[in-house]
mmCIF file of C-alpha atoms and ligand atoms in Angstrom:
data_model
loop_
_atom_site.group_PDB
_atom_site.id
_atom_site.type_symbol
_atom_site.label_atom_id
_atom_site.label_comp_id
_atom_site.label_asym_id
_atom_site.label_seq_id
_atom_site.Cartn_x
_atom_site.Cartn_y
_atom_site.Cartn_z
ATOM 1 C CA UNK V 31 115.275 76.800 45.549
ATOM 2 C CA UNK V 32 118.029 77.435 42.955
ATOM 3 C CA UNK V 33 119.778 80.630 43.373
ATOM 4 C CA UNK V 34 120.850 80.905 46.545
ATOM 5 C CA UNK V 35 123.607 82.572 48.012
ATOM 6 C CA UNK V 36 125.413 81.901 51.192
ATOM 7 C CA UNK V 37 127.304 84.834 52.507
ATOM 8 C CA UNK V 38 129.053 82.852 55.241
ATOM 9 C CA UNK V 39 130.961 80.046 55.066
ATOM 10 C CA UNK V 40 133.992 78.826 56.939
ATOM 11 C CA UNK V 41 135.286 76.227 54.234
ATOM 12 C CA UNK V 42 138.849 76.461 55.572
ATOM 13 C CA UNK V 43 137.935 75.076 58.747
ATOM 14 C CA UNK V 44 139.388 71.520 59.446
ATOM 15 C CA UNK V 45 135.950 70.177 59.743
ATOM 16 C CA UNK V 46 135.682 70.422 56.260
ATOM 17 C CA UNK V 47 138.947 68.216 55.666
ATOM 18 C CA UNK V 48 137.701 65.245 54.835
ATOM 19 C CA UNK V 49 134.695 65.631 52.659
ATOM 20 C CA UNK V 50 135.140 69.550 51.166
ATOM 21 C CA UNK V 51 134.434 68.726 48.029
ATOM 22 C CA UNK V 52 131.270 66.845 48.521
ATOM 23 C CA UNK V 53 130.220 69.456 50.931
ATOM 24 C CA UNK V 54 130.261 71.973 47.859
ATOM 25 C CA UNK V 55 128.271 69.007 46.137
ATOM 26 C CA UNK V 56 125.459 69.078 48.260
ATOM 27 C CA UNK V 57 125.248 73.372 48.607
ATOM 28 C CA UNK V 58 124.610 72.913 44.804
ATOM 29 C CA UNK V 59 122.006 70.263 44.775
ATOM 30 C CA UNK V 60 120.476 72.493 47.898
ATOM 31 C CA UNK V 61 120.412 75.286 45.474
ATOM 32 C CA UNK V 62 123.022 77.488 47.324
ATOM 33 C CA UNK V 63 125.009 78.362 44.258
ATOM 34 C CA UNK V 64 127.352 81.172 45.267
ATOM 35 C CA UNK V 65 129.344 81.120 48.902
ATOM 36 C CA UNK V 66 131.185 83.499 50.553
ATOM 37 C CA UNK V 67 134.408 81.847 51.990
ATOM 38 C CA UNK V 68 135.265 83.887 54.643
ATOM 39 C CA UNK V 69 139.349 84.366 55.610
ATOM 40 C CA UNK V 70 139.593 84.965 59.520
ATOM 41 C CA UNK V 71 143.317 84.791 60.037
ATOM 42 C CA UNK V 72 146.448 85.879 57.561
ATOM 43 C CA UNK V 73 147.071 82.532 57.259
ATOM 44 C CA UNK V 74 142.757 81.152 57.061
ATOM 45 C CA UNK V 75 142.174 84.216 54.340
ATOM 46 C CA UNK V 76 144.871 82.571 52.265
ATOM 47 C CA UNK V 77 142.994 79.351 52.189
ATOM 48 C CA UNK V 78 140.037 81.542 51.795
ATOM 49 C CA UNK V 79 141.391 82.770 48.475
ATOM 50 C CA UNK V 80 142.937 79.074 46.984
ATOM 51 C CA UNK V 81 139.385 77.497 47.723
ATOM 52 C CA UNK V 82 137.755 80.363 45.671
ATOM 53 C CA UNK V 83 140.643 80.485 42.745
ATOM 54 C CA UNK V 84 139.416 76.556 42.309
ATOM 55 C CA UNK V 85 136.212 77.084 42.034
ATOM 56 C CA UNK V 86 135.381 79.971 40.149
ATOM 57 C CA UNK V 87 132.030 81.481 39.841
ATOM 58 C CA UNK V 88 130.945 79.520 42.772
ATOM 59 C CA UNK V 89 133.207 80.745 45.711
ATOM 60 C CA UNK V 90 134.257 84.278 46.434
ATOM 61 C CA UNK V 91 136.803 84.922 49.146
ATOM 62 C CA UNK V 92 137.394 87.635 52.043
ATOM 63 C CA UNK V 93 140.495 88.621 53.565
ATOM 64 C CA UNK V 94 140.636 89.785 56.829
ATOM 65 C CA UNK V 95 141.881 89.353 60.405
ATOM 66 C CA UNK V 96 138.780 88.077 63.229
ATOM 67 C CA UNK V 97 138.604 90.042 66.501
ATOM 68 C CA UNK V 98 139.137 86.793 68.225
ATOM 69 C CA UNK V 99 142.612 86.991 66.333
ATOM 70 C CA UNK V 100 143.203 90.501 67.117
ATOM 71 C CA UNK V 101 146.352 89.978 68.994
ATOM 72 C CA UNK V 102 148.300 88.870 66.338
ATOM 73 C CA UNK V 103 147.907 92.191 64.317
ATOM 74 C CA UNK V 104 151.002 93.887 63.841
ATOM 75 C CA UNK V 105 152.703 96.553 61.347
ATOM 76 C CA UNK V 106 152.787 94.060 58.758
ATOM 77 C CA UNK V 107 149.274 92.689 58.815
ATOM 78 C CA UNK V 108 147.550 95.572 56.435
ATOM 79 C CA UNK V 109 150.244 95.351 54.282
ATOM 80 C CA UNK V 110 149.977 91.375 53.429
ATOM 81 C CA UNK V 111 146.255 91.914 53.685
ATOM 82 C CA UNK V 112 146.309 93.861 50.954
ATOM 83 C CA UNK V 113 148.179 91.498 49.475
ATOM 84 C CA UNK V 114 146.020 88.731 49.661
ATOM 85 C CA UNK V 115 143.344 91.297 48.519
ATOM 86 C CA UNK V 116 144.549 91.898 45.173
ATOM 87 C CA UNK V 117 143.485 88.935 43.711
ATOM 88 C CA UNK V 118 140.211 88.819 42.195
ATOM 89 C CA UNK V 119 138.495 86.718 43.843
ATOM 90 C CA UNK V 120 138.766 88.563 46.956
ATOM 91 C CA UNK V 121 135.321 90.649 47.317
ATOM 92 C CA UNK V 122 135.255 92.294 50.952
ATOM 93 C CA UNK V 123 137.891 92.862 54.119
ATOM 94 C CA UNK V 124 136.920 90.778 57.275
ATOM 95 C CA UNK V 125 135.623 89.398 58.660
ATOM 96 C CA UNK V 126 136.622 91.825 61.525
ATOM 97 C CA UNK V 127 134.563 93.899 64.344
ATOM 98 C CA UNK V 128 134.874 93.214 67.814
ATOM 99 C CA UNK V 129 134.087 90.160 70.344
ATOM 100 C CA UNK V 130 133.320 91.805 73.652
ATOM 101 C CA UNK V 131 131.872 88.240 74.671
ATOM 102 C CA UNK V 132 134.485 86.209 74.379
ATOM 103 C CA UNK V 133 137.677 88.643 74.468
ATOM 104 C CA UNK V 134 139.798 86.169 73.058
ATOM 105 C CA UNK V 135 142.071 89.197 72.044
ATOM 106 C CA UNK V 136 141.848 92.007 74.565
ATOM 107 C CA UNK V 137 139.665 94.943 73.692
ATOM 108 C CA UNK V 138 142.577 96.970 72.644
ATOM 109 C CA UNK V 139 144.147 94.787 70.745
ATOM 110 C CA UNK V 140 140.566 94.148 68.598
ATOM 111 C CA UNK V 141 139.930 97.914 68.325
ATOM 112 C CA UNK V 142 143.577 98.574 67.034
ATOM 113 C CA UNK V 143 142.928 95.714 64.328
ATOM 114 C CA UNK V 144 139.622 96.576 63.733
ATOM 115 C CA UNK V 145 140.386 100.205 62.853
ATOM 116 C CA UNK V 146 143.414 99.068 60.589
ATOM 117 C CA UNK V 147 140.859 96.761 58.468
ATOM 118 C CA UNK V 148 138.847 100.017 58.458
ATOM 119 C CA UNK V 149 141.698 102.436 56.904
ATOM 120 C CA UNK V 150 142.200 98.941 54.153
ATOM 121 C CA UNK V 151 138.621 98.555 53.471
ATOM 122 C CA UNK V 152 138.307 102.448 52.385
ATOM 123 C CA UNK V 153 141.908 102.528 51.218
ATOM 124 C CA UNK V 154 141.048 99.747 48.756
ATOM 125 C CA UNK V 155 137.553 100.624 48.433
ATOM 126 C CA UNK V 156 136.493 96.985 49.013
ATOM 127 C CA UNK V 157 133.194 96.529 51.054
ATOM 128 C CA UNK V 158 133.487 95.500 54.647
ATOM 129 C CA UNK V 159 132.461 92.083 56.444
ATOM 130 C CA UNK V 160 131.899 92.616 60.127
ATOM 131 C CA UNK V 161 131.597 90.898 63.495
ATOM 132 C CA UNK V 162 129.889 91.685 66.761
ATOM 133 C CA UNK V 163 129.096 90.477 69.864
ATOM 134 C CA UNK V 164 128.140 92.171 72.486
ATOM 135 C CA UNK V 165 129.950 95.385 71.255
ATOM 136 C CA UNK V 166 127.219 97.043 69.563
ATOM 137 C CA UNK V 167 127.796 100.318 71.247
ATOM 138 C CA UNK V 168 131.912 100.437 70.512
ATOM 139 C CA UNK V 169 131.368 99.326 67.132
ATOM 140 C CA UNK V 170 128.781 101.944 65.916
ATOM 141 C CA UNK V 171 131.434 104.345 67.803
ATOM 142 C CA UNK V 172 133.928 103.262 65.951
ATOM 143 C CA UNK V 173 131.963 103.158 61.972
ATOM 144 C CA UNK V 174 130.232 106.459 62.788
ATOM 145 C CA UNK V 175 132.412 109.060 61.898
ATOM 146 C CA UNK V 176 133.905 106.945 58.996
ATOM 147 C CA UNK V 177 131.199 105.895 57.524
ATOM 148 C CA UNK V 178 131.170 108.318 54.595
ATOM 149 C CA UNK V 179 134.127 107.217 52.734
ATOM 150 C CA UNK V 180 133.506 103.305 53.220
ATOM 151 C CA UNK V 181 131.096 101.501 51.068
ATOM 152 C CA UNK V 182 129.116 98.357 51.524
ATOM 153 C CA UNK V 183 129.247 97.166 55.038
ATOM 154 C CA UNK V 184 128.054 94.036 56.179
ATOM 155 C CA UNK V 185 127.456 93.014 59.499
ATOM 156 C CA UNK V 186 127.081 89.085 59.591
ATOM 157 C CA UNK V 187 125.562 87.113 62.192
ATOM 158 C CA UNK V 188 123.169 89.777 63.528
ATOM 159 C CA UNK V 189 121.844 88.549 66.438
ATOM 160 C CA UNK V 190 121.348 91.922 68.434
ATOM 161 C CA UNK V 191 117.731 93.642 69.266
ATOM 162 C CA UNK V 192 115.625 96.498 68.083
ATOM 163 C CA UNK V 193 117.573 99.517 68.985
ATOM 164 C CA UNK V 194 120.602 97.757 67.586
ATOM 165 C CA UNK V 195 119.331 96.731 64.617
ATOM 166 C CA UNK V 196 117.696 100.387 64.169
ATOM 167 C CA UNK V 197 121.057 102.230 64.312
ATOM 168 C CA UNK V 198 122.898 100.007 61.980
ATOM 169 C CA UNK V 199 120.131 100.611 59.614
ATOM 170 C CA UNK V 200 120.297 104.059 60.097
ATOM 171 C CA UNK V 201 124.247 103.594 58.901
ATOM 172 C CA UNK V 202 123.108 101.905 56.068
ATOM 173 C CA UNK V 203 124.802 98.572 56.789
ATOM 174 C CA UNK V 204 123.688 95.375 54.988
ATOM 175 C CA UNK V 205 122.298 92.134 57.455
ATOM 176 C CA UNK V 206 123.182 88.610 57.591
ATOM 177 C CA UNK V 207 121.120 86.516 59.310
ATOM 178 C CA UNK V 208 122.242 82.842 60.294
ATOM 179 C CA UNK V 209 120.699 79.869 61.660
ATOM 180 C CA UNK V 210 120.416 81.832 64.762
ATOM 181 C CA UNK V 211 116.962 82.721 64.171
ATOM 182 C CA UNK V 212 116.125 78.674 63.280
ATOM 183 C CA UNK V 213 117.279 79.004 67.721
ATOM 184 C CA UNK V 214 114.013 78.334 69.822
ATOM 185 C CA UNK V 215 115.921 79.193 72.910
ATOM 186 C CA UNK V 216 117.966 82.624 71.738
ATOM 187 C CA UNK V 217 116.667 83.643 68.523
ATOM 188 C CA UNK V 218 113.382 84.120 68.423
ATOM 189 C CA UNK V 219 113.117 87.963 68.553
ATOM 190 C CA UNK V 220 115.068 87.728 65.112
ATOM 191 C CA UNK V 221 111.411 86.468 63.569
ATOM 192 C CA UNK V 222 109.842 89.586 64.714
ATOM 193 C CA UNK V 223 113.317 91.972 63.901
ATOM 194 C CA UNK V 224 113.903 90.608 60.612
ATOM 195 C CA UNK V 225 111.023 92.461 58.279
ATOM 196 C CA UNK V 226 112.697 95.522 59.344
ATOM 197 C CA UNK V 227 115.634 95.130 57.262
ATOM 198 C CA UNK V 228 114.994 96.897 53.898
ATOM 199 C CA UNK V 229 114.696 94.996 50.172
ATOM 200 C CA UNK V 230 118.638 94.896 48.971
ATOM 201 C CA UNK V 231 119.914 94.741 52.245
ATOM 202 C CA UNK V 232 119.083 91.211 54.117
ATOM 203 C CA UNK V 233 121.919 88.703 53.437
ATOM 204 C CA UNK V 234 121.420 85.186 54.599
ATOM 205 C CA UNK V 235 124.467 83.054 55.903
ATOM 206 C CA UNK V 236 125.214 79.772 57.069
ATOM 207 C CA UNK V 237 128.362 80.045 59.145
ATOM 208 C CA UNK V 238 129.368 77.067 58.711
ATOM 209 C CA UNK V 239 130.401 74.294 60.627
ATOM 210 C CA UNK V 240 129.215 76.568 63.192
ATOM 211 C CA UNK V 241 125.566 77.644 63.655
ATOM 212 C CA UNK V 242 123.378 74.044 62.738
ATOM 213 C CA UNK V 243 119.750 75.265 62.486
ATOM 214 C CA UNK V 244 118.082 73.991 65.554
ATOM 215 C CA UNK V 245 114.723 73.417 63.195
ATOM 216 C CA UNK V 246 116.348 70.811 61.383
ATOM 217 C CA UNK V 247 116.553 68.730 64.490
ATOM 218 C CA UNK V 248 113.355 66.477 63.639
ATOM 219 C CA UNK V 249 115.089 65.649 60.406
ATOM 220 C CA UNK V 250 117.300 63.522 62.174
ATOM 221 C CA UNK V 251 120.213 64.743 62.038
ATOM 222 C CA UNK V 252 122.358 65.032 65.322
ATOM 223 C CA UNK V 253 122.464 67.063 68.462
ATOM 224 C CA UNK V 254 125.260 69.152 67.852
ATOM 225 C CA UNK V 255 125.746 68.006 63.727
ATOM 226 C CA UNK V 256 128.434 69.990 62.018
ATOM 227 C CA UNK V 257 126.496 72.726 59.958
ATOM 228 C CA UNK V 258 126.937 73.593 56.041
ATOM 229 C CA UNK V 259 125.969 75.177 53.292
ATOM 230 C CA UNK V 260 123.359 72.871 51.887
ATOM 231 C CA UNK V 261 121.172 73.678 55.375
ATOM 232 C CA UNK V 262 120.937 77.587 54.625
ATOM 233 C CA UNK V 263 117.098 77.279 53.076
ATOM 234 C CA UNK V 264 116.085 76.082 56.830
ATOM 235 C CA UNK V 265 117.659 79.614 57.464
ATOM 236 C CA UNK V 266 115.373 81.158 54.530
ATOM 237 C CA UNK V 267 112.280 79.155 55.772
ATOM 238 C CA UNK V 268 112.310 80.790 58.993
ATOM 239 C CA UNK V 269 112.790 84.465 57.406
ATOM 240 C CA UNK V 270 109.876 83.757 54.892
ATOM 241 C CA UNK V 271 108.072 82.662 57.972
ATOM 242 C CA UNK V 272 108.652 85.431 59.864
ATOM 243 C CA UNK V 273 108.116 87.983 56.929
ATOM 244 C CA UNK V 274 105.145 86.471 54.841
ATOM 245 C CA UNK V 275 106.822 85.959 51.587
ATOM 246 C CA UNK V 276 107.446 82.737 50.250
ATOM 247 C CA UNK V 277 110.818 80.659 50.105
ATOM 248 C CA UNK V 278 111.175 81.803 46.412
ATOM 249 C CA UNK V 279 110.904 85.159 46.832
ATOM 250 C CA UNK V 280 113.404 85.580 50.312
ATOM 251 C CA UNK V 281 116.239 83.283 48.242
ATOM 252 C CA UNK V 282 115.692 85.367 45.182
ATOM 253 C CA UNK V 283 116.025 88.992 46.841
ATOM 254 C CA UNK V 284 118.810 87.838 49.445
ATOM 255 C CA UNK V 285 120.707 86.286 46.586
ATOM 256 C CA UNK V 286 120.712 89.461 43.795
ATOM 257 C CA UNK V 287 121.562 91.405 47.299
ATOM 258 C CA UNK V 288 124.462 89.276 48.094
ATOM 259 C CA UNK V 289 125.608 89.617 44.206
ATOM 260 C CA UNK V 290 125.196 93.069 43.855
ATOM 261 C CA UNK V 291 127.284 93.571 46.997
ATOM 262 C CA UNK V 292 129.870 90.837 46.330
ATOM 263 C CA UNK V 293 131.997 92.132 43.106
ATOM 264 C CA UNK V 294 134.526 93.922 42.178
ATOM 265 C CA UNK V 295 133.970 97.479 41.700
ATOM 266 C CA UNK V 296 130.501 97.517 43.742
ATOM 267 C CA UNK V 297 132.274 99.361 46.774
ATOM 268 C CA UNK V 298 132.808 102.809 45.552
ATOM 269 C CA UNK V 299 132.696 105.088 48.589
ATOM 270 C CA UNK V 300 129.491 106.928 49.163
ATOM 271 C CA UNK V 301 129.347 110.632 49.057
ATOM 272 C CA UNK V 302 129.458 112.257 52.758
HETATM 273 ZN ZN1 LIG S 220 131.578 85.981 62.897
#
């Protein structure tokens, strides 16, 4: 494979301190040749945009505040997201959603800064990146009635079933899938889900460190091994598995999706 594109990727993380740069080795010689780095915090979305700005063409960056750091939105947040936004390599705004799960923010607090990263995303007509768990229901609630003037939204990490998939379809929202469906014990129903999603709008992630495919066990590599970038065709084995097509074909259509949806410019708002 050599033109793959991994929509995921948390290079900022501290994991990733001590070998970074040959982490972004091995993607390449894997043939993932474009990563998303994804900014989760004020301060993690400015690391998000200094890892893309030295490495251009192969990192793009998001900005964006995660529901699990909800709480510390404030009155200033939009404003120095949008900072942080400006520069060019910045292609979406997220990742940000809600985390009924996990609640590491109260539910307030992640609907109040998930609906300000709304009014940015359509303000600066940037696609969103968005995360769920176990909020399907809130979340659709939420991107319903605005849907019309966003563009591109992504929801990364789907891990949902049928009737959730079906209705963000039905908005018109792009799919990432993750190692999550390489998961013998939880992800299984993602094999028989993931045909669904229409040509242009699967993405396939990493979400690295997190996320190691649990097929790549037998290879040898550890019990709970640190995930990365240069494991995301284990991801795109099990969707060509699941779907019929072959690796080639999977990497090639997930990739011009990811590229089409990842620039500057591609998020003009749709017309109600
Ligand atoms: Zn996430």
């Amino acid at each position: 494979l050599d033109e793959l594109f991994d929509i995921a990727v948390n290079l900022g993380n501290p994991q990733f301190d001590a070998d970074r740069e040959q982490v972004l080795e091995r993607a390449r010689a894997a043939g993932v040749v474009q990563m998303l780095v994804l900014g989760t915090s004020l301060a993690g979305s400015a690391t998000a945009v200094e890892l893309a700005r030295r490495h251009p063409g192969t990192l793009l960056a998001t900005a964006g505040v995660h529901p699990h750091d909800a709480a510390t939105w404030d009155a200033q947040s939009a404003r120095r997201l949008a900072e942080l936004a400006a520069a060019p390599e910045v292609v979406a705004i997220g990742e940000c959603g809600l985390d009924f799960e996990r609640n590491y923010s109260s539910p307030s607090d992640q609907l109040r800064a998930f609906r300000g990263q709304l009014d940015l995303a359509r303000e600066l007509r940037l696609p969103l990146f968005l995360h769920e768990r176990g909020a399907s229901r809130e979340l659709l609630a939420e991107l319903r009635p605005r849907r019309p003037e966003l563009g591109p939204v992504v929801v990364h990490c789907f891990t949902g079933d049928a009737a959730t998939l079906d209705a963000y379809l039905e908005l018109e929202l792009h799919i990432g899938i993750t190692g999550w469906i390489c998961d013998e014990r939880r992800g299984t129903h993602l094999r028989e889900l993931v045909g669904r999603v229409p040509q242009g709008r699967l993405l396939v992630e990493t979400d690295a460190p997190y996320l190691f495919p649990r097929t790549l066990r037998a290879t040898g590599a550890g019990r709970r091994a640190r995930n990365e970038p240069a494991y995301l065709p284990a991801v795109v084995a099990e969707i060509a598995a699941a779907t019929g097509e072959s690796t080639e074909q999977v990497a090639a259509r997930t990739a011009a999706a990811a590229r089409r949806l990842f620039r500057r410019g591609a998020a003009l708002p749709q017309q109600p």
